Coordinates of C-alpha atoms and ligand atoms in Angstrom, one line a residue:
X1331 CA 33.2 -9.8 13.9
X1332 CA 30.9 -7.7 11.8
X1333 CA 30.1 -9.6 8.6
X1334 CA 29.2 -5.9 6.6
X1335 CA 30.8 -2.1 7.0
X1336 CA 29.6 0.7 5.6
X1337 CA 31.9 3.6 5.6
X1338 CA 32.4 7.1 3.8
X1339 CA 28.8 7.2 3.8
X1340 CA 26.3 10.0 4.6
X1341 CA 24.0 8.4 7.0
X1342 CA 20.7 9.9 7.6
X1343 CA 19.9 7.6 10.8
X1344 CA 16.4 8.9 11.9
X1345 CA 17.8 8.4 15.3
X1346 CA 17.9 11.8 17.0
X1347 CA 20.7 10.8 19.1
X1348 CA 23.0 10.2 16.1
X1349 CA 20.8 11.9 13.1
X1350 CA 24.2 11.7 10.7
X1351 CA 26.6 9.5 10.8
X1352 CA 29.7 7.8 8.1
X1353 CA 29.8 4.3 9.7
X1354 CA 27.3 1.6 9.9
X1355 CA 28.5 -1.8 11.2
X1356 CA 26.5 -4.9 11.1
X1357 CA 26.7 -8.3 13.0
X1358 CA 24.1 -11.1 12.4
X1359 CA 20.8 -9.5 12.2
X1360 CA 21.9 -6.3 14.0
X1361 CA 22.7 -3.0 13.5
X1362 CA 26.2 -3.3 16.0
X1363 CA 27.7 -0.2 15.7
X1364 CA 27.0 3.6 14.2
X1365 CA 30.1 6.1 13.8
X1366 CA 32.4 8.3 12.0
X1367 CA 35.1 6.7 9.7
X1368 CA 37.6 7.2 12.0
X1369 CA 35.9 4.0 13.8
X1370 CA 36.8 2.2 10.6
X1371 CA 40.3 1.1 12.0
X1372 CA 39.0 -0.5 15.2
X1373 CA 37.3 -2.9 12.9
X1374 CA 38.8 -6.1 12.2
X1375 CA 38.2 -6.6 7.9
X1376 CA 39.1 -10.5 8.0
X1377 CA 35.5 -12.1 6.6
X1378 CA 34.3 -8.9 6.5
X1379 CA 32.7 -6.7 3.7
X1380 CA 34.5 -3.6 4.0
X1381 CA 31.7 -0.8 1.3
X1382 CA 32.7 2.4 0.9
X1383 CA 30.0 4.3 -0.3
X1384 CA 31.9 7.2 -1.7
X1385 CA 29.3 10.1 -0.1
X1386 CA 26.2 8.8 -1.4
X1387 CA 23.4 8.0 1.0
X1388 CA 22.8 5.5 3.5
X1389 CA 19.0 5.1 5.4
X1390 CA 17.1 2.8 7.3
X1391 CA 15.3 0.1 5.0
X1392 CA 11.4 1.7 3.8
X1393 CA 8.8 0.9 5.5
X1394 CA 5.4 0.6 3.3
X1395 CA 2.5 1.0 6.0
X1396 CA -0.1 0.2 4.1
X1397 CA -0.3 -2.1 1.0
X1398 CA -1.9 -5.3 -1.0
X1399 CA 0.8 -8.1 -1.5
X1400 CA -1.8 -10.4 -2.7
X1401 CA -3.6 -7.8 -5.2
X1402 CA -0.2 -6.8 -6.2
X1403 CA 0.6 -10.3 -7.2
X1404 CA -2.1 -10.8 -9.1
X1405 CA -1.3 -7.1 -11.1
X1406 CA 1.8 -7.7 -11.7
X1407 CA 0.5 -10.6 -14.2
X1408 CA -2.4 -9.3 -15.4
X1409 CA -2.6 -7.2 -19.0
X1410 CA -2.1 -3.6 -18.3
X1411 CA -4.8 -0.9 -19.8
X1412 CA -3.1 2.1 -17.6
X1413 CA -3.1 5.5 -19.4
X1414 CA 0.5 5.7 -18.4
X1415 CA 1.2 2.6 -21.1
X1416 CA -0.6 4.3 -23.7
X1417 CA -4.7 3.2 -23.4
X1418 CA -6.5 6.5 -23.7
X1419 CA -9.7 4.6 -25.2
X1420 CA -12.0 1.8 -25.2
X1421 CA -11.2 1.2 -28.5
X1422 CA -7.6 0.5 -27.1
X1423 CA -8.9 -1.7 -24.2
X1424 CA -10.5 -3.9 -27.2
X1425 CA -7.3 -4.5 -29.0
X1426 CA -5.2 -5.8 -25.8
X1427 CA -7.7 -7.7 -24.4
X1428 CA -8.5 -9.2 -28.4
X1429 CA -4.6 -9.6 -29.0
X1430 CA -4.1 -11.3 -25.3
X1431 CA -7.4 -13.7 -26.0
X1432 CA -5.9 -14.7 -28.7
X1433 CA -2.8 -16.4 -26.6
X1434 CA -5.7 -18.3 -24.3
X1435 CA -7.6 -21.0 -24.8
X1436 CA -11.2 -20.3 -25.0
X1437 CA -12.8 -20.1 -21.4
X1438 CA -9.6 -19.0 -19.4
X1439 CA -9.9 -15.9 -17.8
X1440 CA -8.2 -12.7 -19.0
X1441 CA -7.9 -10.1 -15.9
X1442 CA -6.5 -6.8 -16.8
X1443 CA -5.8 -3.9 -14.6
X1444 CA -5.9 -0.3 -14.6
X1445 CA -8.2 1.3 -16.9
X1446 CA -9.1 4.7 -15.5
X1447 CA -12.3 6.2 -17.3
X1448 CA -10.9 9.9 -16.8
X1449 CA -8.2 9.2 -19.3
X1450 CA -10.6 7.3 -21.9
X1451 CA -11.1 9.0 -24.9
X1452 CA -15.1 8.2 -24.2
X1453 CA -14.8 9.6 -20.5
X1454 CA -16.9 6.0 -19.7
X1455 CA -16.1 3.0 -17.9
X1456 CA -16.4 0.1 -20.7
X1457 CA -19.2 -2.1 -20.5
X1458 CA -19.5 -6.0 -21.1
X1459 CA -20.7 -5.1 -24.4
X1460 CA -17.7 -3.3 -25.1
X1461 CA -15.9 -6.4 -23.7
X1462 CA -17.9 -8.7 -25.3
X1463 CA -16.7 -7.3 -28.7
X1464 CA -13.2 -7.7 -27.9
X1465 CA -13.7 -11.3 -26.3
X1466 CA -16.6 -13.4 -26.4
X1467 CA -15.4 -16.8 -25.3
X1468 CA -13.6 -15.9 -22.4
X1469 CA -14.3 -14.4 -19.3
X1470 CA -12.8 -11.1 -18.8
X1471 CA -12.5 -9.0 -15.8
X1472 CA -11.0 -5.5 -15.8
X1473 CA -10.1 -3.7 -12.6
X1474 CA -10.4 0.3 -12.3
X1475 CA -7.5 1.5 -11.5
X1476 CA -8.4 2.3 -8.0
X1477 CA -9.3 -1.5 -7.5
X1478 CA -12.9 -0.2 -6.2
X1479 CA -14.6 -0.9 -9.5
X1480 CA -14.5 -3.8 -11.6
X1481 CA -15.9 -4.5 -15.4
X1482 CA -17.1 -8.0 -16.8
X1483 CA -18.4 -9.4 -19.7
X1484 CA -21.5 -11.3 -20.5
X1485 CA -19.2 -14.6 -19.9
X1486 CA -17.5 -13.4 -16.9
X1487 CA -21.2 -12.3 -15.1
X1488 CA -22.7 -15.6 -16.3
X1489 CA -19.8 -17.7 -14.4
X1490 CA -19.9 -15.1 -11.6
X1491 CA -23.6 -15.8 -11.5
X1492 CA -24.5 -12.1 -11.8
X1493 CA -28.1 -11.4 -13.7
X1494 CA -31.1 -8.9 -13.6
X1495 CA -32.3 -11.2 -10.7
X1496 CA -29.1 -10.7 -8.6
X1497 CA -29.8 -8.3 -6.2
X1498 CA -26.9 -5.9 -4.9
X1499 CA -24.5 -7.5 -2.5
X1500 CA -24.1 -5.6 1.0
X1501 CA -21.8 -1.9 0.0
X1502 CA -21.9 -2.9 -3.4
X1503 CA -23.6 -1.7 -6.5
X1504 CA -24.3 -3.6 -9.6
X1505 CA -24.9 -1.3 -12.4
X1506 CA -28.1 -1.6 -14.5
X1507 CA -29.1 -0.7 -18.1
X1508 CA -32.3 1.9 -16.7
X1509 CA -34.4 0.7 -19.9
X1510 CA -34.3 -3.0 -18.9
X1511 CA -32.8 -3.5 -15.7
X1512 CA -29.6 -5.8 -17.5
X1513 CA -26.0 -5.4 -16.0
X1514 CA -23.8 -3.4 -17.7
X1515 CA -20.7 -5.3 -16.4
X1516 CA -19.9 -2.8 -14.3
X1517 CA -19.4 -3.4 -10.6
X1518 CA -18.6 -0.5 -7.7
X1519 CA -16.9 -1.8 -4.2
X1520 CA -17.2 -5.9 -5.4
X1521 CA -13.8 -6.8 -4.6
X1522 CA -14.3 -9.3 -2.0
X1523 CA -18.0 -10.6 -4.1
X1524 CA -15.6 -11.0 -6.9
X1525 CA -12.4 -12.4 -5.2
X1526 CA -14.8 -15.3 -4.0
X1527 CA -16.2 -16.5 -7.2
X1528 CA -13.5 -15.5 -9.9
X1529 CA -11.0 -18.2 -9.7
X1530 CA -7.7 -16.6 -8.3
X1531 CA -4.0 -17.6 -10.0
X1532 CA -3.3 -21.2 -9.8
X1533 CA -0.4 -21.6 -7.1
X1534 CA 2.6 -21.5 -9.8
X1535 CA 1.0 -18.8 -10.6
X1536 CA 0.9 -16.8 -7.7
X1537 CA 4.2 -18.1 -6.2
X1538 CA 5.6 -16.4 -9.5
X1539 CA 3.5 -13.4 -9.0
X1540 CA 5.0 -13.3 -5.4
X1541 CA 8.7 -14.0 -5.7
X1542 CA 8.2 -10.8 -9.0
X1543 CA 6.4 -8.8 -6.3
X1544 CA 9.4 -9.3 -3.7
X1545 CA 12.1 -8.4 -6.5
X1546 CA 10.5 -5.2 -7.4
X1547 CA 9.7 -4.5 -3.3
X1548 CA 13.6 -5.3 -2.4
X1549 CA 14.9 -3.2 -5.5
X1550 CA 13.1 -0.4 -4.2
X1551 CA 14.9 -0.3 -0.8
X1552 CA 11.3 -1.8 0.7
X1553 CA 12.4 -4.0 4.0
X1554 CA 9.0 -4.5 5.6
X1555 CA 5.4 -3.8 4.4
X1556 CA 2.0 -3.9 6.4
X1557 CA -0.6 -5.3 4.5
X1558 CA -4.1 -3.6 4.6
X1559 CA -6.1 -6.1 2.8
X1560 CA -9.8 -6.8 3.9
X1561 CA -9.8 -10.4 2.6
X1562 CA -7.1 -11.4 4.5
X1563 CA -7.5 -14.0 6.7
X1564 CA -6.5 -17.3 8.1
X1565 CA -5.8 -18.9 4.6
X1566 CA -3.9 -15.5 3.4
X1567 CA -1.9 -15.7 7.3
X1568 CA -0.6 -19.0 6.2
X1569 CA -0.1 -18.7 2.7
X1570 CA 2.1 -15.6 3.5
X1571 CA 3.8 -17.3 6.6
X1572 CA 4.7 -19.9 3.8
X1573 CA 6.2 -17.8 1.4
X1574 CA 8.2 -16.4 4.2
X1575 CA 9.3 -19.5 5.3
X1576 CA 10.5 -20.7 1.3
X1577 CA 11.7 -17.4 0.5
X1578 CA 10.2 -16.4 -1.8
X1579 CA 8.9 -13.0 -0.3
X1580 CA 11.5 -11.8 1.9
X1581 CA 10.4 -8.2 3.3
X1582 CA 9.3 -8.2 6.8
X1583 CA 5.3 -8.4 6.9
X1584 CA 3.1 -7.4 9.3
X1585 CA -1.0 -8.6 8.5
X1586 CA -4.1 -6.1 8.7
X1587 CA -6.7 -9.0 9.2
X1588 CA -10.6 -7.8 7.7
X1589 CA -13.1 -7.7 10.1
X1590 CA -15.2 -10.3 9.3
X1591 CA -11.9 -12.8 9.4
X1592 CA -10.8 -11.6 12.9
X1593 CA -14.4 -12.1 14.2
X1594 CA -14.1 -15.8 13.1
X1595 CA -10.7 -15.9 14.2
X1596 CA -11.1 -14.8 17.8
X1597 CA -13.9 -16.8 17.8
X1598 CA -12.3 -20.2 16.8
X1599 CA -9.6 -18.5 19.4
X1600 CA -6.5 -19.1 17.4
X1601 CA -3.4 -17.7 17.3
X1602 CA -4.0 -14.1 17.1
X1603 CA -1.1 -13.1 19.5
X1604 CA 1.2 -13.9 17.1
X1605 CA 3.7 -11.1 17.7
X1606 CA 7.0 -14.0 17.2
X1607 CA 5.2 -14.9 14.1
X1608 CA 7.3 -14.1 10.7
X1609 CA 4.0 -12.6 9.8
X1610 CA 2.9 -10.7 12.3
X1611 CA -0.8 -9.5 13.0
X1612 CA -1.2 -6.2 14.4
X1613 CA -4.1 -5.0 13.1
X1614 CA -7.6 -5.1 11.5
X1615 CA -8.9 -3.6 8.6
X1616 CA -12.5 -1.7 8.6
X1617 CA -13.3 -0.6 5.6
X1618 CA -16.1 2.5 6.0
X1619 CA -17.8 4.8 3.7
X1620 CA -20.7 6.7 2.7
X1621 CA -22.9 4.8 0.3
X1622 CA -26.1 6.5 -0.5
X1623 CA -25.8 9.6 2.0
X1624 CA -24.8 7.8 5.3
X1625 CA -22.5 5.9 7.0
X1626 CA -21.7 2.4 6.3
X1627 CA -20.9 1.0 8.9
X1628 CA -22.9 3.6 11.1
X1629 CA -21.2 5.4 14.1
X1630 CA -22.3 3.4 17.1
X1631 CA -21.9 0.1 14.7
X1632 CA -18.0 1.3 14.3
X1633 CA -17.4 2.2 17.4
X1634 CA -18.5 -1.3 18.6
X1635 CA -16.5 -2.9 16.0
X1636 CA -13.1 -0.8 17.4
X1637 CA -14.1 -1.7 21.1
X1638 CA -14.0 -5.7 20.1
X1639 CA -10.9 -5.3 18.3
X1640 CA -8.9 -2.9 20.9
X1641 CA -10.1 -5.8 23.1
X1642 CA -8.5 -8.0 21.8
X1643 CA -5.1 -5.9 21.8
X1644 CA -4.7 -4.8 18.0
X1645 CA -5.3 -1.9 16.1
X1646 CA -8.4 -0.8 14.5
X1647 CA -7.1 0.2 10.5
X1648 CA -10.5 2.0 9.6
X1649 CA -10.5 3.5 5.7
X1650 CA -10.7 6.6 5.9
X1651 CA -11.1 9.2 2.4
X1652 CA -14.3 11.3 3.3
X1653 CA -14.7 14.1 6.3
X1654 CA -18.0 12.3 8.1
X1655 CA -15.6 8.9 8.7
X1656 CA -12.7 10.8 10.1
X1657 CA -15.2 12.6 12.5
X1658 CA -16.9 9.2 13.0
X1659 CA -13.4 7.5 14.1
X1660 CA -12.7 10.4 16.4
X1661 CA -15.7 10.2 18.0
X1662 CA -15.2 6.3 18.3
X1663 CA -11.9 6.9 19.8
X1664 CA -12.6 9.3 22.2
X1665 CA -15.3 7.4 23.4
X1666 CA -13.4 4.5 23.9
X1667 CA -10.8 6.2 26.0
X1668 CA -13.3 7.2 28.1
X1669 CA -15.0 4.0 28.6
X1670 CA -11.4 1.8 28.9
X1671 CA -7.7 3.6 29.1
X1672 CA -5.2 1.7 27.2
X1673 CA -2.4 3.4 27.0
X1674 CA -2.0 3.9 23.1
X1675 CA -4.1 1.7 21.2
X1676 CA -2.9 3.7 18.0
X1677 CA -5.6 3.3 16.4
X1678 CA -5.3 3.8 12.4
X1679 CA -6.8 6.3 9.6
X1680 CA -6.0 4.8 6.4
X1681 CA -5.6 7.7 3.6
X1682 CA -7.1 10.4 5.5
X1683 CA -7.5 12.3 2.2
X1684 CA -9.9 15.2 2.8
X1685 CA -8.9 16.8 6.5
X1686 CA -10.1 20.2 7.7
X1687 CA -7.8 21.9 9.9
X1688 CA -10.5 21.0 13.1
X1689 CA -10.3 17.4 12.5
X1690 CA -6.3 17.5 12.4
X1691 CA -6.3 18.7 16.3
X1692 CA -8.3 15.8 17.0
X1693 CA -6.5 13.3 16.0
X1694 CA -3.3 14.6 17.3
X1695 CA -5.1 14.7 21.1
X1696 CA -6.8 11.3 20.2
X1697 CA -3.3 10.1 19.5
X1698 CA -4.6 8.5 16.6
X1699 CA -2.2 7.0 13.9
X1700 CA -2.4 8.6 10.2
X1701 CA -1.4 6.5 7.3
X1702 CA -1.3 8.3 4.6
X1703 CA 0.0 7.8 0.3
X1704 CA 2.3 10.7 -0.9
X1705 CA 2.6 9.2 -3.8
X1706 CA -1.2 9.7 -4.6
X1707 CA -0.5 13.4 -5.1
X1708 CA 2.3 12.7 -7.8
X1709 CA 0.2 10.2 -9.5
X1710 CA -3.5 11.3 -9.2
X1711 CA -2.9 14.8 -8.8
X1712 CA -4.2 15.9 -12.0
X1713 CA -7.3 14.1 -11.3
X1714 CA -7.9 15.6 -8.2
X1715 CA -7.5 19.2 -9.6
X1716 CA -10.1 18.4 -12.4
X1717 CA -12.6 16.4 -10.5
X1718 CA -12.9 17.4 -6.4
X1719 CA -14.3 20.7 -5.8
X1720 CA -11.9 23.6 -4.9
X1721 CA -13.5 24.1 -1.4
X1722 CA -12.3 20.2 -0.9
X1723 CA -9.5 20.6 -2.9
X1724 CA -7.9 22.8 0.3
X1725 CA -8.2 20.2 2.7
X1726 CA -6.7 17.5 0.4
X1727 CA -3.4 15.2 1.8
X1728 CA -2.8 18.0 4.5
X1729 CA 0.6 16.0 4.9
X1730 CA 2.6 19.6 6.1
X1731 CA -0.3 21.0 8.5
X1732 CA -0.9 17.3 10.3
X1733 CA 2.7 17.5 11.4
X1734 CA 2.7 20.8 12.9
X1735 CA -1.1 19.3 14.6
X1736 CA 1.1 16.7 15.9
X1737 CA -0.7 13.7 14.1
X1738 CA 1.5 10.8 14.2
X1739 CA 2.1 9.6 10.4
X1740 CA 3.3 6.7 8.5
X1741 CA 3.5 7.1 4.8
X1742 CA 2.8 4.0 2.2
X1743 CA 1.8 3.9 -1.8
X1744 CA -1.0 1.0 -1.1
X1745 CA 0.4 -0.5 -4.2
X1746 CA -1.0 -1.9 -6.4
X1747 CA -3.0 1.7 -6.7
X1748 CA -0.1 3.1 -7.0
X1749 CA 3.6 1.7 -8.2
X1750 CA 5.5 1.3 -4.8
X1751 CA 8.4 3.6 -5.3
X1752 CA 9.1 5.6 -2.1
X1753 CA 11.2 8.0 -3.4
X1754 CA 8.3 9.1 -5.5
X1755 CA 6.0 9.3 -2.2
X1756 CA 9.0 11.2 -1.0
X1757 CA 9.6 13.8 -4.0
X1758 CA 5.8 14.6 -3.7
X1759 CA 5.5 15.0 0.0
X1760 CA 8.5 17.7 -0.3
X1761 CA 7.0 19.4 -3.8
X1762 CA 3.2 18.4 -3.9
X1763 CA 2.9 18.6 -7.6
X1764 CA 1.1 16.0 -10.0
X1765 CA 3.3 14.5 -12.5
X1766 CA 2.1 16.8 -15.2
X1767 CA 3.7 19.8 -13.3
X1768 CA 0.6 21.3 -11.9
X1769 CA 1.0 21.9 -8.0
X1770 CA -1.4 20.9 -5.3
X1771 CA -1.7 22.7 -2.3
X1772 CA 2.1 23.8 -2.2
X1773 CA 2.3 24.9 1.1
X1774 CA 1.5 21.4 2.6
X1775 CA 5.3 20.7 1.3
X1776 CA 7.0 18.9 3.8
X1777 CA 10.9 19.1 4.6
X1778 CA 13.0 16.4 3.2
X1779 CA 14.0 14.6 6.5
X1780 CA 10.4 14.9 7.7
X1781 CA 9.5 12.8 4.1
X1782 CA 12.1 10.0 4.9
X1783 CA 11.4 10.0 8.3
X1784 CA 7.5 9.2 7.6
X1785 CA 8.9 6.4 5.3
X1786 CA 10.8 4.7 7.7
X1787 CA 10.5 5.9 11.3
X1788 CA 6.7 6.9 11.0
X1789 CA 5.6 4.1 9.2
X1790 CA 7.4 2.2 11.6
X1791 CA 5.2 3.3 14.5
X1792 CA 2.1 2.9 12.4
X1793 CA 2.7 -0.7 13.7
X1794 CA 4.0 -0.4 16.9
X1795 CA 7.3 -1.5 15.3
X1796 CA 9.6 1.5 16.0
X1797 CA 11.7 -0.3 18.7
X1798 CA 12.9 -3.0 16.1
X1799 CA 12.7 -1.3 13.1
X1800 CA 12.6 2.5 11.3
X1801 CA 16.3 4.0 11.9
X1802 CA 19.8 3.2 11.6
X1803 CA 20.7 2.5 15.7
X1804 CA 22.8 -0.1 17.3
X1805 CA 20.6 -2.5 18.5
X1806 CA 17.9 -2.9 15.4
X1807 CA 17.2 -5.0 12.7
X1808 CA 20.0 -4.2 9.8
X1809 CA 17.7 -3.1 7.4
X1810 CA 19.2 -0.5 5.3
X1811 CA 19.2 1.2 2.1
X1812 CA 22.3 2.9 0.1
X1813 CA 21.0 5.5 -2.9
X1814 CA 23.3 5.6 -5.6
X1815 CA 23.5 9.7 -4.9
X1816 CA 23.7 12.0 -1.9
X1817 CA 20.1 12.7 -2.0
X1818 CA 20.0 16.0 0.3
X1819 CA 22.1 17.3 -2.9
X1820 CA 19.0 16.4 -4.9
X1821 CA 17.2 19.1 -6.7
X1822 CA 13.8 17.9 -5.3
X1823 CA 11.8 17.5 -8.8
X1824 CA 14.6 14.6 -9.5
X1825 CA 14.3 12.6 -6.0
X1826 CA 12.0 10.3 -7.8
X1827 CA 14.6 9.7 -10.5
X1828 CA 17.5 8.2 -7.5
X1829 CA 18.0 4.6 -7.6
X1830 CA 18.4 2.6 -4.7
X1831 CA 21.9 0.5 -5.3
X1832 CA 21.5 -1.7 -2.5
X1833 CA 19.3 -2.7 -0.2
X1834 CA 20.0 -5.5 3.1
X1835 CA 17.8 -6.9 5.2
X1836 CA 18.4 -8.4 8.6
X1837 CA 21.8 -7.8 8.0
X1838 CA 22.0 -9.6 4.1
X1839 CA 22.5 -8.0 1.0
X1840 CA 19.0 -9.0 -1.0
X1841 CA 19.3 -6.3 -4.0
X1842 CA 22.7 -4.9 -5.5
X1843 CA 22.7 -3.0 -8.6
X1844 CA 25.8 -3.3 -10.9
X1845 CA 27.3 -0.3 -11.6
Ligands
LIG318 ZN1 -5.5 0.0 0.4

């Protein structure tokens, strides 16, 4: 017996063998059957739930390949100062944090998120000063909105024990008053310094945080995320694996352990080969950059790192925005196939934002694994127009050109950067325009079914999950997704605007919308 039947639906599979298709049947966990309606009758209904979907569509369950379900948590409950809910100056930022102090007790900490100093009417990050002002017995901590700076106030630093004395921490930069050497408050790539010594949610807290997190994930059609955090580690693995097991976060996860954790881990040999687990971990997160001119880590430093951690059978997940990093993961790569042939290590580029047309050819031969945020164009796009140079500005999310390269992709939002929404990765992969209208490198538009497929499919692959998971094929997980439209009847500009009116996930209904 199949417990659900979808029918009258238009079924975009992703399975070229069956790319459309009206029928979906499901049995357990499984995806048991994939037709026309005319299959319908050979069904019997008794116990079954018999959907017609009256024409609107029907896809595999998105995959997010590259996100922060932790971070995301903790965003989801802190005060917002995003431009997109009105702060356009520091004045602003003083009021919510002076209204939300006023609903604490004196020495809790207030964390807000999202202030973005190109939208602030002073065209400034805020300093503790600024903070201070607003809320001088309690610690603050703001986050930029691309989670790579951070603000404090004089209370916060003193707790965090940050003072003229503290030198900066290793890839991190602890901004100084020139006159007298004092930090400002302000922080650039402290995230793990911070996320050691600011006092993270209670666990009510963050079991809350969670449970909101996997709401908003499942009412988005998300089924399975792969979480690219560099703190994670064994106390994240378990915490996860518990909040799988209570259910209170249901998607499917897959773990991107940081470096530093997977060092310790392999040395304490635990369980790394964890592949049954109901948190996976596949991969492990580098994060690299250019601080001050050069590389950080440097190239024969990298490639060492991606030997150890090919070694050990996962997949290197190495940030990548800037050109000199892509080159410098090539060049890992390709030395590493020539030292020791595995067959397909997929390695990872996480964002890949800036690629030159050479680079792209690379990777395709390298066989290296992009994962990449459409979503980035939609929301930052206006950013990137006013801020990168125009040379730059060319080579920026290359999404159409890697295709025709033949760069594997999976797409993701690395929420909490950006809000998770797929479809809104998807309208900007198709359109490539910011939200304010202006376009960004138009002919890097991608087709519809290419954009869905990178959601699912692609992002799939990103973690060596495209046998299990990524299209609608007898056989796989029933993880699907019904829109409350037919979205290849969509004018593009309004994909973003669709709703997903169901979502089910290992063959259960999690989300339905009432309509
Ligand atoms: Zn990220």
């Amino acid at each position: 017996m199949c417990e659900l039947i979808f029918y009258n639906a238009r079924a975009i599979t992703m399975n070229p063998a069956q790319p459309l298709a009206q029928l979906v049947a499901i049995r357990g966990k499984k995806i048991f059957a994939v037709g026309d309606n005319s299959a319908l009758s050979g069904f019997p209904k008794r116990g079954s739930r018999v959907i017609d979907c009256g024409g609107k569509t029907l896809l595999p369950g998105f995959i997010d390949a590259h996100c922060h379900i932790y971070a995301y948590g903790e965003n989801i409950l802190s005060l917002s100062l995003s431009p997109r809910d009105g702060v356009l100056s520091i004045a602003d930022i003083q009021r919510l944090i002076h209204n939300h102090s006023r609903t604490k007790r004196s020495g809790t900490w207030i964390r807000a998120k999202g202030y973005d100093e190109f939208y602030l009417a002073e065209k400034r990050h805020p300093n503790r000063w600024d903070l201070d002002r607003a809320a001088p017995a309690h610690p603050v901590k703001l986050s930029h909105r691309s989670g790579h700076a951070h603000v404090l106030n004089s209370l916060a630093l003193k707790y965090v024990g940050i003072s003229a004395e503290t030198g900066d921490p290793p890839g991190g930069v602890i901004d100084r008053d020139p006159a007298t050497g004092e930090p400002t408050g302000i922080l650039y790539g402290m995230s793990e310094y911070l996320s050691k010594r600011v006092p993270s949610l209670d666990d009510t807290d963050l079991k809350q945080s969670i449970a909101l997190v996997n709401r908003r994930l499942l009412s988005y059609g998300i089924t399975s995320v792969q979480d690219a955090s560099s703190a994670n580690n064994r106390d994240r693995w378990q915490r996860f694996l518990s909040w799988k097991t209570q259910k209170v976060f249901l998607p499917r996860v897959t773990m991107m352990m940081g470096y530093r954790h997977f060092l310790e881990m392999i040395r304490e040999r635990r369980e790394l080969d964890s592949a049954d687990s109901e948190v996976c971990i596949t991969g492990v997160k580098i994060v690299a950059g250019q601080v001050t001119g050069s590389l950080n880590p440097g190239p024969e430093e990298l490639t060492r790192m991606i030997a150890v951690i090919q070694q050990a059978g996962l997949q290197a997940a190495v940030h990548g925005v800037e050109v000199p990093v892509i080159e410098a993961v090539c060049d890992a790569v390709e030395c590493l196939m020539k030292m020791c042939a595995r067959p397909d290590p997929r390695h990872r580029i996480e964002h890949c934002s800036l690629c030159p047309p050479p680079l792209l050819k690379r990777m395709a031969k390298l066989g290296i694994y992009v994962v990449t945020q459409p979503s980035f164009i939609h929301f930052n796009g206006e950013r990137y127009v006013k801020t990168i140079p125009a040379e730059e500005l060319e080579n920026i999310y290359p999404i159409g050109s890697m295709l025709r390269a033949g760069v594997r992709i999976g797409f993701s939002s690395d929420f909490p950067i950006v809000d998770p929404n797929p479809l809104v990765g998807i309208q900007a992969a198709i359109l490539r325009r910011a939200e304010n209208g202006v376009p960004i490198q138009p002919h890097e538009g991608i087709g519809l079914l290419d954009a869905i497929r990178l959601y699912t499919l692609g992002a799939a692959g990103a973690a060596h999950q495209e046998s299990t998971q990524g299209s609608v094929s007898p056989g796989k997980f029933a993880d699907l997704v019904l829109l409350n439209e037919d979205i290849s009847r969509i004018a593009p500009e309004h994909i973003k605007d669709v709703r997903v009116q169901m979502t089910v996930l290992d063959g259960q209904i999690v989300h339905e919308e009432q309509v």
